[in-house]
PDB file of C-alpha atoms and ligand atoms in Angstrom:
ATOM      1  CA  MET E 196      13.830  -1.179  16.332  1.00  0.00           C
ATOM      2  CA  LYS E 197      11.284   1.485  17.585  1.00  0.00           C
ATOM      3  CA  ILE E 198       7.629   0.932  17.953  1.00  0.00           C
ATOM      4  CA  LEU E 199       5.208   3.884  18.574  1.00  0.00           C
ATOM      5  CA  VAL E 200       1.569   2.797  18.845  1.00  0.00           C
ATOM      6  CA  ALA E 201      -0.998   5.691  17.898  1.00  0.00           C
ATOM      7  CA  ARG E 202      -4.346   6.245  18.787  1.00  0.00           C
ATOM      8  CA  ASP E 203      -5.985   5.498  15.651  1.00  0.00           C
ATOM      9  CA  TYR E 204      -4.888   5.879  11.609  1.00  0.00           C
ATOM     10  CA  GLN E 205      -4.895   9.773  11.839  1.00  0.00           C
ATOM     11  CA  HIS E 206      -2.648   9.452  14.273  1.00  0.00           C
ATOM     12  CA  MET E 207      -0.503   7.170  13.140  1.00  0.00           C
ATOM     13  CA  SER E 208       0.038   9.106   9.955  1.00  0.00           C
ATOM     14  CA  ARG E 209       0.996  12.147  11.958  1.00  0.00           C
ATOM     15  CA  LEU E 210       3.816  10.447  13.346  1.00  0.00           C
ATOM     16  CA  GLY E 211       5.000   8.864  10.516  1.00  0.00           C
ATOM     17  CA  ALA E 212       4.859  12.562   8.876  1.00  0.00           C
ATOM     18  CA  CYS E 213       6.762  13.585  11.816  1.00  0.00           C
ATOM     19  CA  VAL E 214       9.506  11.151  11.132  1.00  0.00           C
ATOM     20  CA  VAL E 215       9.549  12.044   7.721  1.00  0.00           C
ATOM     21  CA  THR E 216      10.103  15.667   8.586  1.00  0.00           C
ATOM     22  CA  ALA E 217      12.950  15.123  11.225  1.00  0.00           C
ATOM     23  CA  VAL E 218      15.031  13.088   8.891  1.00  0.00           C
ATOM     24  CA  LEU E 219      14.241  15.740   5.423  1.00  0.00           C
ATOM     25  CA  LYS E 220      14.999  18.274   8.108  1.00  0.00           C
ATOM     26  CA  GLY E 221      18.492  16.753   8.681  1.00  0.00           C
ATOM     27  CA  LYS E 222      18.924  15.917   4.704  1.00  0.00           C
ATOM     28  CA  PRO E 223      17.469  18.290   2.764  1.00  0.00           C
ATOM     29  CA  ASN E 224      18.327  16.261  -0.370  1.00  0.00           C
ATOM     30  CA  LEU E 225      16.890  13.275   1.083  1.00  0.00           C
ATOM     31  CA  VAL E 226      16.508  10.172  -0.897  1.00  0.00           C
ATOM     32  CA  LEU E 227      13.131   8.611   0.230  1.00  0.00           C
ATOM     33  CA  GLY E 228      11.605   5.417  -0.544  1.00  0.00           C
ATOM     34  CA  LEU E 229       7.876   5.751  -0.783  1.00  0.00           C
ATOM     35  CA  ALA E 230       5.036   2.875  -0.591  1.00  0.00           C
ATOM     36  CA  THR E 231       1.482   2.683  -1.876  1.00  0.00           C
ATOM     37  CA  GLY E 232      -1.726   0.908  -0.538  1.00  0.00           C
ATOM     38  CA  ALA E 233      -4.127   2.277   1.732  1.00  0.00           C
ATOM     39  CA  THR E 234      -1.810   2.629   4.693  1.00  0.00           C
ATOM     40  CA  PRO E 235       0.245   5.446   3.579  1.00  0.00           C
ATOM     41  CA  LEU E 236      -2.323   7.846   2.144  1.00  0.00           C
ATOM     42  CA  GLY E 237      -2.665   9.728   5.281  1.00  0.00           C
ATOM     43  CA  LEU E 238       0.892   9.868   5.418  1.00  0.00           C
ATOM     44  CA  TYR E 239       1.020  11.554   2.341  1.00  0.00           C
ATOM     45  CA  ARG E 240      -1.994  14.154   3.202  1.00  0.00           C
ATOM     46  CA  GLU E 241       0.050  14.940   6.319  1.00  0.00           C
ATOM     47  CA  LEU E 242       3.281  15.532   4.076  1.00  0.00           C
ATOM     48  CA  VAL E 243       1.567  17.731   2.112  1.00  0.00           C
ATOM     49  CA  LYS E 244      -0.170  19.608   4.496  1.00  0.00           C
ATOM     50  CA  LEU E 245       3.266  20.417   5.930  1.00  0.00           C
ATOM     51  CA  TYR E 246       4.474  21.193   2.332  1.00  0.00           C
ATOM     52  CA  GLN E 247       1.776  23.682   1.877  1.00  0.00           C
ATOM     53  CA  GLU E 248       1.908  25.290   5.301  1.00  0.00           C
ATOM     54  CA  GLY E 249       5.390  26.192   3.992  1.00  0.00           C
ATOM     55  CA  ARG E 250       7.305  23.912   6.749  1.00  0.00           C
ATOM     56  CA  LEU E 251       8.739  21.201   4.346  1.00  0.00           C
ATOM     57  CA  ASP E 252      10.552  21.551   0.968  1.00  0.00           C
ATOM     58  CA  PHE E 253      11.025  18.750  -1.572  1.00  0.00           C
ATOM     59  CA  SER E 254      12.953  20.923  -4.309  1.00  0.00           C
ATOM     60  CA  ARG E 255      16.029  18.746  -3.371  1.00  0.00           C
ATOM     61  CA  VAL E 256      14.390  15.113  -2.593  1.00  0.00           C
ATOM     62  CA  THR E 257      14.990  12.112  -4.680  1.00  0.00           C
ATOM     63  CA  THR E 258      12.078   9.128  -4.388  1.00  0.00           C
ATOM     64  CA  PHE E 259      12.069   5.503  -5.403  1.00  0.00           C
ATOM     65  CA  ASN E 260       8.899   3.498  -5.467  1.00  0.00           C
ATOM     66  CA  LEU E 261       8.938   0.092  -3.938  1.00  0.00           C
ATOM     67  CA  ASP E 262       6.727  -1.230  -6.995  1.00  0.00           C
ATOM     68  CA  GLU E 263       4.642  -1.181  -9.779  1.00  0.00           C
ATOM     69  CA  TYR E 264       1.896  -3.539 -11.382  1.00  0.00           C
ATOM     70  CA  TYR E 265       3.360  -5.189 -14.300  1.00  0.00           C
ATOM     71  CA  GLY E 266       1.518  -4.733 -17.327  1.00  0.00           C
ATOM     72  CA  LEU E 267      -0.160  -1.579 -16.082  1.00  0.00           C
ATOM     73  CA  SER E 268       1.359   1.739 -18.080  1.00  0.00           C
ATOM     74  CA  SER E 269       1.550   4.789 -16.288  1.00  0.00           C
ATOM     75  CA  SER E 270      -1.311   6.394 -17.081  1.00  0.00           C
ATOM     76  CA  ASP E 271      -3.530   3.516 -15.915  1.00  0.00           C
ATOM     77  CA  PRO E 272      -5.451   4.631 -12.811  1.00  0.00           C
ATOM     78  CA  HIS E 273      -4.600   2.045 -11.182  1.00  0.00           C
ATOM     79  CA  SER E 274      -0.773   1.908 -11.742  1.00  0.00           C
ATOM     80  CA  TYR E 275       1.015   3.077  -9.073  1.00  0.00           C
ATOM     81  CA  HIS E 276       2.421   5.672 -10.778  1.00  0.00           C
ATOM     82  CA  TYR E 277      -0.953   7.315 -11.071  1.00  0.00           C
ATOM     83  CA  TYR E 278      -1.118   6.584  -7.117  1.00  0.00           C
ATOM     84  CA  MET E 279       1.807   8.422  -6.542  1.00  0.00           C
ATOM     85  CA  GLU E 280       0.688  11.382  -9.042  1.00  0.00           C
ATOM     86  CA  GLU E 281      -2.945  11.950  -7.575  1.00  0.00           C
ATOM     87  CA  ASN E 282      -1.867  11.460  -3.915  1.00  0.00           C
ATOM     88  CA  PHE E 283       1.399  12.899  -3.390  1.00  0.00           C
ATOM     89  CA  PHE E 284       3.513  14.386  -6.138  1.00  0.00           C
ATOM     90  CA  ARG E 285       1.518  16.553  -7.947  1.00  0.00           C
ATOM     91  CA  HIS E 286       0.663  18.469  -4.589  1.00  0.00           C
ATOM     92  CA  ILE E 287       4.576  19.003  -3.459  1.00  0.00           C
ATOM     93  CA  ASN E 288       7.374  20.617  -4.898  1.00  0.00           C
ATOM     94  CA  ILE E 289       9.676  17.491  -6.177  1.00  0.00           C
ATOM     95  CA  ARG E 290      11.475  17.968  -9.470  1.00  0.00           C
ATOM     96  CA  ARG E 291      10.273  15.496 -12.052  1.00  0.00           C
ATOM     97  CA  GLU E 292      13.470  13.892 -12.826  1.00  0.00           C
ATOM     98  CA  ASN E 293      14.124  13.006  -9.095  1.00  0.00           C
ATOM     99  CA  ILE E 294      11.197  10.672  -9.294  1.00  0.00           C
ATOM    100  CA  HIS E 295      11.753   7.207 -10.054  1.00  0.00           C
ATOM    101  CA  LEU E 296       9.341   4.065  -9.789  1.00  0.00           C
ATOM    102  CA  PRO E 297       9.900   0.773 -11.402  1.00  0.00           C
ATOM    103  CA  PRO E 298       8.394   0.942 -15.028  1.00  0.00           C
ATOM    104  CA  GLY E 299       5.217  -1.183 -15.404  1.00  0.00           C
ATOM    105  CA  GLN E 300       5.514  -2.010 -19.153  1.00  0.00           C
ATOM    106  CA  PRO E 301       9.743  -2.439 -19.664  1.00  0.00           C
ATOM    107  CA  GLY E 302      10.502  -4.069 -22.920  1.00  0.00           C
ATOM    108  CA  ASP E 303      13.410  -5.811 -21.356  1.00  0.00           C
ATOM    109  CA  VAL E 304      12.508  -6.862 -17.424  1.00  0.00           C
ATOM    110  CA  ALA E 305      16.009  -7.596 -16.262  1.00  0.00           C
ATOM    111  CA  ALA E 306      17.411  -4.434 -17.872  1.00  0.00           C
ATOM    112  CA  ALA E 307      14.775  -2.410 -16.330  1.00  0.00           C
ATOM    113  CA  CYS E 308      15.163  -4.182 -12.813  1.00  0.00           C
ATOM    114  CA  ALA E 309      18.979  -3.678 -13.264  1.00  0.00           C
ATOM    115  CA  ALA E 310      18.842  -0.006 -14.254  1.00  0.00           C
ATOM    116  CA  TYR E 311      16.355   0.803 -11.351  1.00  0.00           C
ATOM    117  CA  GLU E 312      19.058  -1.014  -8.869  1.00  0.00           C
ATOM    118  CA  ALA E 313      21.376   1.240 -10.677  1.00  0.00           C
ATOM    119  CA  ALA E 314      19.766   4.528 -10.425  1.00  0.00           C
ATOM    120  CA  ILE E 315      19.212   4.006  -6.336  1.00  0.00           C
ATOM    121  CA  ALA E 316      23.068   3.192  -6.048  1.00  0.00           C
ATOM    122  CA  ALA E 317      23.716   6.374  -8.107  1.00  0.00           C
ATOM    123  CA  ALA E 318      21.994   8.539  -6.155  1.00  0.00           C
ATOM    124  CA  GLY E 319      23.343   7.749  -3.293  1.00  0.00           C
ATOM    125  CA  GLY E 320      21.511   5.013  -1.759  1.00  0.00           C
ATOM    126  CA  ILE E 321      18.096   4.941  -0.140  1.00  0.00           C
ATOM    127  CA  ASP E 322      18.210   7.198   3.259  1.00  0.00           C
ATOM    128  CA  LEU E 323      14.757   6.569   4.477  1.00  0.00           C
ATOM    129  CA  GLN E 324      12.461   3.716   3.150  1.00  0.00           C
ATOM    130  CA  ILE E 325       8.494   3.916   3.598  1.00  0.00           C
ATOM    131  CA  LEU E 326       6.777   0.508   4.123  1.00  0.00           C
ATOM    132  CA  GLY E 327       3.521  -0.925   4.603  1.00  0.00           C
ATOM    133  CA  ILE E 328       2.882  -4.531   5.290  1.00  0.00           C
ATOM    134  CA  GLY E 329       0.560  -7.146   4.168  1.00  0.00           C
ATOM    135  CA  ARG E 330      -1.196  -9.109   5.248  1.00  0.00           C
ATOM    136  CA  ASN E 331       0.870 -12.259   4.560  1.00  0.00           C
ATOM    137  CA  GLY E 332       3.643 -10.389   5.784  1.00  0.00           C
ATOM    138  CA  HIS E 333       5.067  -8.848   2.854  1.00  0.00           C
ATOM    139  CA  ILE E 334       6.769  -5.666   2.312  1.00  0.00           C
ATOM    140  CA  GLY E 335       7.169  -4.169  -1.364  1.00  0.00           C
ATOM    141  CA  PHE E 336       5.401  -7.328  -3.231  1.00  0.00           C
ATOM    142  CA  ASN E 337       8.160  -9.593  -1.649  1.00  0.00           C
ATOM    143  CA  GLU E 338       5.942 -12.542  -1.044  1.00  0.00           C
ATOM    144  CA  PRO E 339       6.217 -15.201   1.245  1.00  0.00           C
ATOM    145  CA  GLY E 340       8.164 -18.082   0.110  1.00  0.00           C
ATOM    146  CA  ALA E 341      11.125 -20.540   0.451  1.00  0.00           C
ATOM    147  CA  ALA E 342      13.320 -17.561  -1.074  1.00  0.00           C
ATOM    148  CA  LEU E 343      13.294 -14.239  -1.453  1.00  0.00           C
ATOM    149  CA  ASN E 344      15.002 -11.875  -3.839  1.00  0.00           C
ATOM    150  CA  ALA E 345      17.536  -9.584  -2.993  1.00  0.00           C
ATOM    151  CA  ARG E 346      17.448  -7.055  -5.801  1.00  0.00           C
ATOM    152  CA  THR E 347      14.293  -5.630  -7.923  1.00  0.00           C
ATOM    153  CA  HIS E 348      12.788  -8.033  -9.900  1.00  0.00           C
ATOM    154  CA  LEU E 349       9.657  -9.412 -11.388  1.00  0.00           C
ATOM    155  CA  ILE E 350       7.676 -11.160  -8.850  1.00  0.00           C
ATOM    156  CA  ASP E 351       4.151 -13.493  -9.166  1.00  0.00           C
ATOM    157  CA  LEU E 352       1.527 -11.965  -6.721  1.00  0.00           C
ATOM    158  CA  ALA E 353       0.118 -14.474  -3.931  1.00  0.00           C
ATOM    159  CA  PRO E 354      -3.660 -15.108  -4.223  1.00  0.00           C
ATOM    160  CA  GLU E 355      -4.130 -13.464  -0.545  1.00  0.00           C
ATOM    161  CA  THR E 356      -2.247 -10.229  -2.243  1.00  0.00           C
ATOM    162  CA  ILE E 357      -4.525 -10.548  -5.237  1.00  0.00           C
ATOM    163  CA  LEU E 358      -7.496 -10.797  -2.581  1.00  0.00           C
ATOM    164  CA  ALA E 359      -6.460  -8.015  -0.593  1.00  0.00           C
ATOM    165  CA  ASN E 360      -5.819  -5.858  -3.775  1.00  0.00           C
ATOM    166  CA  ALA E 361      -8.814  -6.555  -5.437  1.00  0.00           C
ATOM    167  CA  ARG E 362     -10.516  -3.652  -3.573  1.00  0.00           C
ATOM    168  CA  PHE E 363      -8.703  -1.271  -5.481  1.00  0.00           C
ATOM    169  CA  PHE E 364     -10.330  -2.646  -9.002  1.00  0.00           C
ATOM    170  CA  ALA E 365     -13.736  -3.299 -10.093  1.00  0.00           C
ATOM    171  CA  SER E 366     -13.139  -7.143  -9.818  1.00  0.00           C
ATOM    172  CA  ILE E 367     -10.657  -9.853  -8.660  1.00  0.00           C
ATOM    173  CA  ASP E 368     -10.109 -10.522 -12.416  1.00  0.00           C
ATOM    174  CA  ALA E 369      -8.731  -7.123 -12.971  1.00  0.00           C
ATOM    175  CA  VAL E 370      -5.792  -7.373 -10.423  1.00  0.00           C
ATOM    176  CA  PRO E 371      -2.564  -7.635 -12.251  1.00  0.00           C
ATOM    177  CA  ARG E 372      -1.150 -11.055 -11.543  1.00  0.00           C
ATOM    178  CA  GLN E 373       2.686 -10.056 -11.346  1.00  0.00           C
ATOM    179  CA  ALA E 374       4.557  -6.510 -10.280  1.00  0.00           C
ATOM    180  CA  ILE E 375       8.081  -5.445 -10.435  1.00  0.00           C
ATOM    181  CA  SER E 376       9.402  -5.184  -6.794  1.00  0.00           C
ATOM    182  CA  MET E 377      12.445  -3.909  -4.946  1.00  0.00           C
ATOM    183  CA  GLY E 378      14.019  -7.113  -3.364  1.00  0.00           C
ATOM    184  CA  MET E 379      14.581  -7.695  -0.041  1.00  0.00           C
ATOM    185  CA  GLY E 380      18.285  -6.601  -0.215  1.00  0.00           C
ATOM    186  CA  SER E 381      17.388  -3.135  -1.687  1.00  0.00           C
ATOM    187  CA  ILE E 382      14.844  -2.600   1.459  1.00  0.00           C
ATOM    188  CA  MET E 383      17.478  -3.678   3.779  1.00  0.00           C
ATOM    189  CA  LYS E 384      19.960  -1.596   2.311  1.00  0.00           C
ATOM    190  CA  ALA E 385      18.195   1.494   3.028  1.00  0.00           C
ATOM    191  CA  ARG E 386      19.687   3.511   6.217  1.00  0.00           C
ATOM    192  CA  ARG E 387      16.419   4.349   7.858  1.00  0.00           C
ATOM    193  CA  ILE E 388      12.810   2.306   7.558  1.00  0.00           C
ATOM    194  CA  LEU E 389       9.708   3.575   8.596  1.00  0.00           C
ATOM    195  CA  LEU E 390       7.423   0.767   8.865  1.00  0.00           C
ATOM    196  CA  LEU E 391       3.707   2.023   9.375  1.00  0.00           C
ATOM    197  CA  ALA E 392       0.714  -0.486   9.890  1.00  0.00           C
ATOM    198  CA  SER E 393      -3.230   0.305  10.669  1.00  0.00           C
ATOM    199  CA  GLY E 394      -6.327  -1.803  11.535  1.00  0.00           C
ATOM    200  CA  ARG E 395      -6.919  -5.079  13.307  1.00  0.00           C
ATOM    201  CA  ASP E 396      -6.384  -7.336   9.857  1.00  0.00           C
ATOM    202  CA  LYS E 397      -2.854  -6.336   9.805  1.00  0.00           C
ATOM    203  CA  ALA E 398      -2.617  -7.434  13.607  1.00  0.00           C
ATOM    204  CA  ALA E 399      -1.398 -11.032  13.101  1.00  0.00           C
ATOM    205  CA  ALA E 400       1.398  -9.923  10.270  1.00  0.00           C
ATOM    206  CA  VAL E 401       2.663  -7.272  12.298  1.00  0.00           C
ATOM    207  CA  ALA E 402       3.238  -9.864  15.264  1.00  0.00           C
ATOM    208  CA  ALA E 403       4.434 -12.056  13.436  1.00  0.00           C
ATOM    209  CA  ALA E 404       6.937  -9.682  11.507  1.00  0.00           C
ATOM    210  CA  LEU E 405       8.227  -7.864  14.797  1.00  0.00           C
ATOM    211  CA  GLU E 406       8.039 -10.898  17.492  1.00  0.00           C
ATOM    212  CA  GLY E 407       8.251 -14.014  15.438  1.00  0.00           C
ATOM    213  CA  PRO E 408      10.898 -15.935  13.890  1.00  0.00           C
ATOM    214  CA  VAL E 409      13.291 -14.325  11.365  1.00  0.00           C
ATOM    215  CA  THR E 410      11.612 -16.139   8.288  1.00  0.00           C
ATOM    216  CA  THR E 411      11.553 -15.913   4.252  1.00  0.00           C
ATOM    217  CA  MET E 412       7.757 -16.888   4.963  1.00  0.00           C
ATOM    218  CA  VAL E 413       7.297 -13.737   6.843  1.00  0.00           C
ATOM    219  CA  PRO E 414       9.316 -11.225   4.788  1.00  0.00           C
ATOM    220  CA  ALA E 415       8.808  -8.350   6.969  1.00  0.00           C
ATOM    221  CA  SER E 416      10.345 -10.540   9.644  1.00  0.00           C
ATOM    222  CA  LEU E 417      13.956  -9.703   8.122  1.00  0.00           C
ATOM    223  CA  LEU E 418      13.443  -5.990   9.636  1.00  0.00           C
ATOM    224  CA  GLN E 419      14.460  -7.533  13.144  1.00  0.00           C
ATOM    225  CA  LEU E 420      17.936  -7.731  11.751  1.00  0.00           C
ATOM    226  CA  HIS E 421      17.947  -3.719  10.053  1.00  0.00           C
ATOM    227  CA  PRO E 422      19.521  -1.448  12.776  1.00  0.00           C
ATOM    228  CA  GLY E 423      17.052   1.553  11.953  1.00  0.00           C
ATOM    229  CA  VAL E 424      13.596   0.718  11.980  1.00  0.00           C
ATOM    230  CA  THR E 425      10.844   2.501  13.740  1.00  0.00           C
ATOM    231  CA  VAL E 426       7.252   1.276  13.609  1.00  0.00           C
ATOM    232  CA  VAL E 427       3.944   2.963  13.763  1.00  0.00           C
ATOM    233  CA  LEU E 428       1.105   1.270  14.354  1.00  0.00           C
ATOM    234  CA  ASP E 429      -2.219   1.952  15.207  1.00  0.00           C
ATOM    235  CA  ARG E 430      -3.619   0.444  18.618  1.00  0.00           C
ATOM    236  CA  ALA E 431      -5.519  -2.053  16.250  1.00  0.00           C
ATOM    237  CA  ALA E 432      -2.635  -3.102  14.205  1.00  0.00           C
ATOM    238  CA  ALA E 433      -0.679  -3.458  17.569  1.00  0.00           C
ATOM    239  CA  GLU E 434      -3.012  -5.639  19.258  1.00  0.00           C
ATOM    240  CA  LYS E 435      -1.411  -9.001  19.251  1.00  0.00           C
ATOM    241  CA  LEU E 436       2.288  -7.742  20.140  1.00  0.00           C
ATOM    242  CA  HIS E 437       3.016  -8.615  23.670  1.00  0.00           C
ATOM    243  CA  SER E 438       6.216  -7.186  24.184  1.00  0.00           C
ATOM    244  CA  VAL E 439       5.475  -3.815  23.310  1.00  0.00           C
ATOM    245  CA  VAL E 440       4.096  -1.195  25.927  1.00  0.00           C
ATOM    246  CA  LYS E 441       0.964   0.182  23.880  1.00  0.00           C
ATOM    247  CA  GLY E 442       1.677   4.065  23.916  1.00  0.00           C
ATOM    248  CA  GLY E 443       4.535   3.603  25.064  1.00  0.00           C
ATOM    249  CA  GLY E 444       8.006   4.870  22.609  1.00  0.00           C
ATOM    250  CA  THR E 445      10.030   8.065  22.734  1.00  0.00           C
ATOM    251  CA  TRP E 446       7.493  10.103  20.633  1.00  0.00           C
ATOM    252  CA  PRO E 447       9.051  12.261  17.579  1.00  0.00           C
ATOM    253  CA  ALA E 448       9.549  15.937  19.392  1.00  0.00           C
ATOM    254  CA  CYS E 449       7.449  17.673  16.785  1.00  0.00           C
ATOM    255  CA  CYS E 450       3.796  15.873  17.847  1.00  0.00           C
TER     256      CYS E 450
HETATM  257  P1  LIG F 588      -2.392  -1.794   2.354  1.00  0.00           P
HETATM  258  O1  LIG F 588      -1.172  -2.404   1.746  1.00  0.00           O
HETATM  259  O2  LIG F 588      -1.797  -0.434   2.923  1.00  0.00           O
HETATM  260  O3  LIG F 588      -3.191  -1.340   1.224  1.00  0.00           O
HETATM  261  O4  LIG F 588      -2.867  -2.552   3.252  1.00  0.00           O
HETATM  262  C1  LIG F 588       0.092  -2.681   2.085  1.00  0.00           C
HETATM  263  C2  LIG F 588       0.533  -3.597   2.157  1.00  0.00           C
HETATM  264  O5  LIG F 588       0.281  -4.802   1.114  1.00  0.00           O
HETATM  265  O6  LIG F 588       1.929  -3.929   1.611  1.00  0.00           O
END
C-alpha cells in the first residue's frame, strides 16, 4: 500500500488526479470505478481542468460508479446519477453508452444487481477504482457488520451514514434509507485502487482502516489485503496514523 500525505484538500485532489492521469495515459480505454460524496469533488474538478487543457481524453473510457441511493430517479438532484452528470460527465468527452451507475429505481433488484456485475465483467473488470471512506470505515455503501456482501446488492444504510449524508439533503428524514452498492468483492477485484480522504473527522476511520486489524467491522480495512492500493490523504485525515512518515512516499511525477 502506498500512502501519500498531501498538504490540504486541493493538494490531495491534485495528487489523486495525477494518479488517474498516469493510469489513463497508460491505458486510453481505461475502465474507471467512480465514487461520489464530498471527497472526490476536487478530483473531478482537476480531471475536468486537465481535459479542458487538452491533456486528457475520456473518449475511450468506461466508468462504473460504486453506488446509488435506492428509490431516487436519475433526475433527482440528490441522486448520484445527477451528481456525476453535474460534477464530471457533462464536462468531459465520455461516451454516454460507456457510463454505468447502479439504477436507483430497478424493477427487479436482484436482476439489476446481477446485470451490473455482468456489465463490469463484460467491460473486462475495473482497472482503477476511486474510493472515499465513511466515518464508520465504509467503502461504497458497504457498512460495518458481522458479514459483508461480495457483490452488488441492496443495503440498509447505517444510522451514522444517514446522519453524515443529511448535510446534502433538506433534512435527515429526506435521506434514503437504502442504497444499491457494489460489494466488497466487486471493489477488491479492481486492479488498482485509489482511496482519498480529507479532514480530521476521517482520521479515526483512516487509522482503523490502514493500521488496525482487518475486520468486517471496518470494511476499508480489507484494502490492506489488496496489492495495488494508493491512499492519498490530507494532513488532517492522516493525523492518527502512526507508521506513516507524513509527507513521505514517492510522489507521482506530474506533481
Ligand atoms: P464523503 O463520503 O466524501 O461525503 O465524506 C465518503 C463516504 O461516505 O464514502
